[in-house]
Coordinates of C-alpha atoms in Angstrom, one line a residue:
V1 CA 0.0 0.0 0.0
L2 CA 1.0 3.6 -0.4
E3 CA 1.5 5.4 2.9
S4 CA 1.9 9.1 4.0
V5 CA 0.3 10.3 0.8
V6 CA 0.5 14.1 0.2
A7 CA -1.4 15.9 -2.6
A8 CA 0.1 19.0 -4.3
Y9 CA -2.2 21.3 -6.3
D10 CA -1.1 23.7 -9.0
F11 CA -4.2 25.7 -9.9
P12 CA -5.0 27.2 -13.3
V13 CA -3.2 30.5 -14.0
Y14 CA -6.5 32.5 -14.3
T15 CA -7.4 31.9 -10.6
D16 CA -4.3 33.7 -9.2
L17 CA -4.2 31.0 -6.5
S18 CA -0.8 29.9 -5.1
P19 CA 0.1 26.2 -5.3
S20 CA -0.7 24.3 -2.2
K21 CA 0.2 20.9 -0.6
R22 CA -1.7 19.0 2.0
P23 CA -2.3 15.4 3.1
L24 CA -4.6 13.4 0.7
G25 CA -7.3 13.0 3.4
R26 CA -10.6 11.9 2.0
G27 CA -9.8 12.4 -1.6
V28 CA -8.9 14.9 -4.4
T29 CA -11.3 17.9 -5.0
A30 CA -10.2 20.8 -7.2
L31 CA -11.2 23.1 -10.0
T32 CA -11.1 22.0 -13.6
G33 CA -7.6 22.6 -15.1
T34 CA -5.8 22.0 -11.8
S35 CA -2.6 19.9 -12.0
V36 CA -2.5 17.3 -9.2
V37 CA 0.6 15.4 -8.0
L38 CA 0.2 12.7 -5.3
E39 CA 3.4 11.5 -3.6
G40 CA 3.5 8.4 -1.3
R41 CA 5.8 5.8 0.1
P42 CA 5.1 2.1 -0.7
N43 CA 5.5 -0.2 2.3
T44 CA 7.4 -2.7 0.1
P45 CA 9.5 -2.2 -3.1
V46 CA 7.6 -1.9 -6.3
E47 CA 8.7 -1.8 -9.9
S48 CA 6.1 0.3 -11.7
G49 CA 2.5 1.5 -11.5
K50 CA -0.5 3.0 -13.3
F51 CA -3.3 5.4 -12.3
L52 CA -6.9 4.5 -13.2
L53 CA -9.8 7.0 -13.1
D54 CA -13.1 5.2 -13.2
G55 CA -11.3 2.2 -14.7
K56 CA -9.5 4.1 -17.5
E57 CA -5.8 4.7 -17.4
A58 CA -4.9 8.4 -16.9
G59 CA -1.9 10.6 -16.0
T60 CA 1.5 9.2 -15.3
V61 CA 3.0 7.2 -12.4
N62 CA 6.8 7.5 -11.6
V63 CA 8.5 5.0 -9.3
T64 CA 11.8 5.9 -7.6
P65 CA 13.3 2.8 -6.1
G66 CA 14.7 2.8 -2.5
A67 CA 15.9 0.4 0.1
S68 CA 12.9 1.0 2.3
G69 CA 10.3 0.9 -0.5
G70 CA 11.2 4.0 -2.5
R71 CA 8.7 6.7 -3.6
V72 CA 5.7 6.8 -6.0
E73 CA 4.5 9.9 -7.7
I74 CA 1.1 10.1 -9.5
S75 CA 0.3 13.2 -11.6
W76 CA -2.7 14.2 -13.8
T77 CA -4.8 17.2 -14.7
M78 CA -8.4 17.6 -13.5
E79 CA -10.4 17.5 -16.8
P80 CA -14.1 18.6 -17.2
E81 CA -16.6 15.8 -16.3
A82 CA -13.8 13.6 -15.1
S83 CA -14.9 12.9 -11.5
G84 CA -14.8 9.3 -10.3
L85 CA -12.9 6.6 -8.4
G86 CA -9.1 7.0 -8.5
Q87 CA -7.0 3.8 -8.1
V88 CA -3.2 3.4 -8.0
I89 CA -2.2 0.0 -9.3
L90 CA 1.3 -1.0 -8.3
T91 CA 3.4 -3.9 -9.7
H92 CA 5.3 -5.7 -6.9
R93 CA 8.9 -6.6 -7.5
L94 CA 7.7 -10.3 -7.7
G95 CA 5.5 -9.3 -10.6
R96 CA 2.1 -9.2 -9.0
E97 CA -0.3 -6.2 -9.5
V98 CA -1.9 -4.8 -6.4
E99 CA -4.1 -1.8 -5.6
G100 CA -2.0 0.4 -3.5
L101 CA -4.4 3.3 -3.1
R102 CA -8.0 4.3 -3.9
F103 CA -9.8 7.6 -3.4
P104 CA -12.6 9.7 -4.8
V105 CA -11.7 12.4 -7.4
T106 CA -14.1 15.4 -7.7
V107 CA -13.7 17.9 -10.5
V108 CA -15.2 21.2 -9.4
K109 CA -16.6 23.3 -12.3
D110 CA -16.2 27.0 -12.3
E111 CA -19.9 27.9 -12.5
P112 CA -21.1 31.0 -14.4
P113 CA -21.7 34.1 -12.3
V114 CA -25.1 34.4 -10.6
V115 CA -26.4 38.0 -10.9
T116 CA -29.2 39.3 -8.7
L117 CA -30.8 42.7 -9.3
L118 CA -31.4 44.4 -6.0
T119 CA -33.0 47.7 -7.1
P120 CA -35.2 49.1 -8.6
M121 CA -37.6 46.7 -6.9
P122 CA -40.4 47.1 -9.4
R123 CA -39.3 45.2 -12.5
E124 CA -41.4 47.4 -14.7
L125 CA -41.1 51.2 -14.5
R126 CA -42.7 54.2 -16.2
V127 CA -40.3 57.1 -16.1
K128 CA -39.7 60.6 -17.3
P129 CA -37.0 61.2 -20.0
T130 CA -35.1 63.2 -17.3
E131 CA -34.6 60.3 -14.9
Q132 CA -31.4 58.5 -14.0
I133 CA -32.0 54.7 -13.3
V134 CA -29.6 53.1 -10.8
M135 CA -29.4 49.3 -11.0
E136 CA -27.9 47.9 -7.8
Y137 CA -26.9 44.3 -8.1
E138 CA -24.9 41.4 -6.5
V139 CA -22.8 38.8 -8.2
E140 CA -21.8 35.4 -6.8
E141 CA -18.8 33.9 -8.7
D142 CA -16.4 31.1 -7.9
V143 CA -13.1 32.8 -8.9
G144 CA -13.2 36.3 -10.4
L145 CA -14.9 38.8 -12.7
A146 CA -13.6 40.1 -16.1
E147 CA -16.3 42.4 -17.4
V148 CA -19.7 44.0 -16.5
S149 CA -22.1 45.6 -18.9
I150 CA -25.7 46.6 -19.2
E151 CA -27.5 44.8 -22.1
L152 CA -30.2 46.9 -23.8
R153 CA -33.3 46.1 -26.0
V154 CA -34.8 49.3 -27.4
N155 CA -38.4 48.8 -28.7
G156 CA -37.8 45.1 -28.7
K157 CA -34.5 45.2 -30.7
A158 CA -31.1 44.3 -29.2
V159 CA -28.6 47.2 -29.4
E160 CA -25.1 47.9 -28.3
S161 CA -24.5 47.3 -24.5
L162 CA -23.3 49.9 -22.1
A163 CA -19.9 49.2 -20.5
E164 CA -19.9 49.4 -16.6
V165 CA -17.2 49.8 -13.9
M166 CA -16.3 46.6 -12.0
P167 CA -18.2 46.0 -8.8
D168 CA -16.5 45.8 -5.4
R169 CA -15.7 42.5 -3.6
V170 CA -17.8 42.2 -0.4
Q171 CA -15.0 41.4 2.1
T172 CA -17.3 40.5 5.0
S173 CA -19.2 37.8 3.0
R174 CA -18.5 34.1 3.6
K175 CA -19.1 33.3 -0.1
P176 CA -17.4 35.0 -3.0
L177 CA -19.7 38.0 -3.5
W178 CA -19.4 41.3 -5.4
R179 CA -21.8 44.3 -5.2
G180 CA -22.1 47.2 -7.6
E181 CA -24.4 49.6 -9.4
G182 CA -24.9 50.6 -12.9
M183 CA -26.4 53.9 -13.9
V184 CA -28.4 54.6 -17.1
S185 CA -29.5 58.1 -18.2
V186 CA -33.0 57.8 -19.8
G187 CA -32.3 61.1 -21.5
G188 CA -29.1 59.6 -23.0
L189 CA -31.1 56.7 -24.4
V190 CA -33.7 59.0 -26.0
D191 CA -30.9 61.1 -27.5
R192 CA -29.3 58.0 -29.0
W193 CA -32.5 56.3 -30.1
K194 CA -34.9 59.1 -31.0
N195 CA -38.0 56.8 -31.2
A196 CA -37.3 54.9 -27.9
R197 CA -40.5 54.2 -26.1
E198 CA -39.7 51.0 -24.2
V199 CA -36.2 49.9 -23.1
K200 CA -35.4 46.6 -21.5
M201 CA -32.1 46.4 -19.6
R202 CA -30.2 43.8 -17.6
I203 CA -26.8 43.4 -15.9
A204 CA -24.5 41.0 -17.9
V205 CA -21.3 39.7 -16.1
R206 CA -18.4 37.7 -17.7
D207 CA -16.1 35.7 -15.5
T208 CA -12.3 35.0 -16.0
L209 CA -12.7 31.3 -17.1
P210 CA -10.5 31.0 -20.3
E211 CA -11.8 29.4 -23.5
D212 CA -9.6 26.3 -23.2
L213 CA -11.5 25.5 -20.0
E214 CA -14.9 25.9 -21.7
G215 CA -15.1 29.6 -20.7
P216 CA -15.9 32.3 -20.3
G217 CA -19.0 31.9 -18.0
M218 CA -21.7 34.5 -18.4
G219 CA -24.3 35.5 -15.9
Y220 CA -27.4 37.8 -16.3
S221 CA -29.8 39.6 -14.0
E222 CA -33.5 39.5 -14.8
W223 CA -34.7 42.1 -17.2
L224 CA -35.9 45.6 -16.1
T225 CA -38.5 47.1 -18.4
V226 CA -38.5 50.9 -18.7
K227 CA -41.4 52.7 -20.4
I228 CA -40.6 56.3 -21.2
D229 CA -43.5 58.7 -20.4
R230 CA -43.2 62.5 -19.8
N231 CA -46.1 62.3 -17.4
A232 CA -44.7 59.4 -15.3
E233 CA -44.5 59.5 -11.5
S234 CA -41.0 60.0 -10.0
L235 CA -38.7 57.0 -9.6
V236 CA -38.2 57.7 -5.9
R237 CA -42.0 57.5 -5.2
Q238 CA -42.3 54.2 -7.3
E239 CA -39.4 52.6 -5.4
L240 CA -40.7 53.7 -2.0
R241 CA -44.1 52.3 -2.7
A242 CA -42.6 49.0 -3.9
Q243 CA -40.4 48.6 -0.8
Q244 CA -43.2 49.5 1.5
S245 CA -45.3 46.8 0.0
D246 CA -42.4 44.3 0.3
V247 CA -41.9 45.2 3.9
R248 CA -45.6 44.8 4.7
E249 CA -45.9 41.4 3.0
S250 CA -42.6 40.1 4.6
L251 CA -43.6 41.2 8.1
A252 CA -47.1 39.7 7.7
K253 CA -45.6 36.4 6.6
A254 CA -43.2 36.4 9.6
E255 CA -46.0 37.3 12.0
Q256 CA -48.1 34.5 10.6
D257 CA -45.3 32.0 11.1
V258 CA -44.7 33.1 14.7
R259 CA -48.5 32.8 15.5
E260 CA -48.6 29.4 14.0
A261 CA -45.6 28.3 16.0
K262 CA -47.2 29.6 19.2
A263 CA -50.5 27.8 18.5
R264 CA -48.6 24.5 18.0
L265 CA -46.7 25.0 21.2
D266 CA -50.0 25.7 23.1
A267 CA -51.5 22.5 21.6
A268 CA -48.4 20.5 22.7
R269 CA -48.7 21.9 26.2
V270 CA -52.3 20.9 26.5
K271 CA -51.5 17.3 25.4
E272 CA -48.6 17.2 27.8
E273 CA -50.9 18.1 30.7
K274 CA -53.3 15.2 29.7
K275 CA -50.3 12.8 29.6
D276 CA -51.1 11.9 26.0
V277 CA -47.5 12.7 25.4
Q278 CA -44.4 12.0 23.4
K279 CA -45.1 11.4 19.7
Y280 CA -47.8 14.2 19.3
T281 CA -45.8 16.6 21.4
E282 CA -42.5 16.0 19.5
G283 CA -44.3 16.5 16.2
Q284 CA -45.8 19.8 17.2
M285 CA -42.5 21.0 18.6
K286 CA -40.7 20.2 15.4
K287 CA -43.3 22.0 13.3
A288 CA -43.1 25.0 15.6
E289 CA -39.3 25.0 15.3
E290 CA -39.6 25.0 11.5
K291 CA -42.0 27.9 11.5
L292 CA -39.8 30.0 13.7
A293 CA -36.8 29.2 11.6
E294 CA -38.7 30.2 8.5
A295 CA -39.7 33.5 10.1
K296 CA -36.1 34.2 11.1
E297 CA -34.9 33.6 7.6
N298 CA -37.6 35.7 6.1
L299 CA -36.7 38.6 8.4
E300 CA -33.0 38.3 7.6
E301 CA -33.7 38.5 3.9
L302 CA -35.9 41.5 4.4
A303 CA -33.3 43.3 6.4
E304 CA -30.7 42.7 3.7
R305 CA -33.0 44.0 1.0
M306 CA -33.9 47.1 3.0
E307 CA -30.2 47.9 3.5
N308 CA -29.9 48.5 -0.2
G309 CA -33.0 50.7 -0.6
V310 CA -34.8 53.8 0.5
Q311 CA -36.0 52.0 3.6
A312 CA -32.5 51.6 5.0
A313 CA -33.3 53.8 8.1
K314 CA -35.9 51.3 9.3
V315 CA -33.7 48.2 9.2
K316 CA -33.1 48.4 12.9
D317 CA -36.8 47.6 13.6
V318 CA -36.6 44.5 11.5
L319 CA -33.4 43.4 13.2
E320 CA -35.0 43.7 16.6
A321 CA -38.0 41.6 15.4
M322 CA -35.5 39.0 14.1
E323 CA -33.7 38.9 17.5
K324 CA -36.9 38.1 19.3
V325 CA -37.6 35.3 16.9
K326 CA -34.1 34.0 17.4
E327 CA -34.6 34.1 21.2
A328 CA -37.9 32.1 20.8
L329 CA -36.1 29.6 18.6
S330 CA -33.3 29.2 21.1
A331 CA -35.7 28.8 24.0
L332 CA -37.7 26.2 22.1

């Protein structure tokens, strides 16, 4: 068998990641295009070896003889769709082939960016030609971003996109997250396309995945429809009304979940007093816990949406409500 196996990873250039080395552990997991080298010591001398990935020979195996068993080095590149069972087959000095090592190989694909439009909240607007439309957005991306633009459709026809500055990386986020905003002058659109009556726009993001690794990946936000009308209401009023509606609906849903959780706990308490106990009570407690967790998640998402909009000053009230639900969940 191979002992003390160490895995060295040399990541694709576009990732800007430094090479790393660590014990093999539970297997090999790395991005497509990563070069992997495993190094181990056989517990008895071997003459040669081969590496099988899901039963097919792959990569190269080098054996360096030594008095105490020598050293074996296995190297290959993580190819797309090439996950599976890795096996190192070694040829003993007496001529017998044995499996010296087996482990799972998981190729991680660099997924396209996921783009979420944060504001404006109404996805259809009627605006004056003098308005400026600010599109706030978030991007989740595995490695990095190469380009951001705003795609346009004027009166149903695709036209040249507007180049945008790159968004900022959110340093406090646990997942790779970028946040930015694109600005579109409605007057500029009208000047450029004189008969513009309806404009659809969306954020388009290209990642850094190179062509030889099946890139680049593209991500798009949902479309924002803008109808140009000199008599339209101001954008600020439209956004305020939409966010107020969102807040009302989200809070009503959270309140309903909390009420339902309380009702289930009251029912469980009555059953407990009648000694008709365990199974029914446990079921009600579990459902109450699910409802409180749902209310907490709902309030967290609402607070995050409010931070990016005109209701930012009232986020504190939502956070306080969320803390009370968290306390109830903890007590339960």
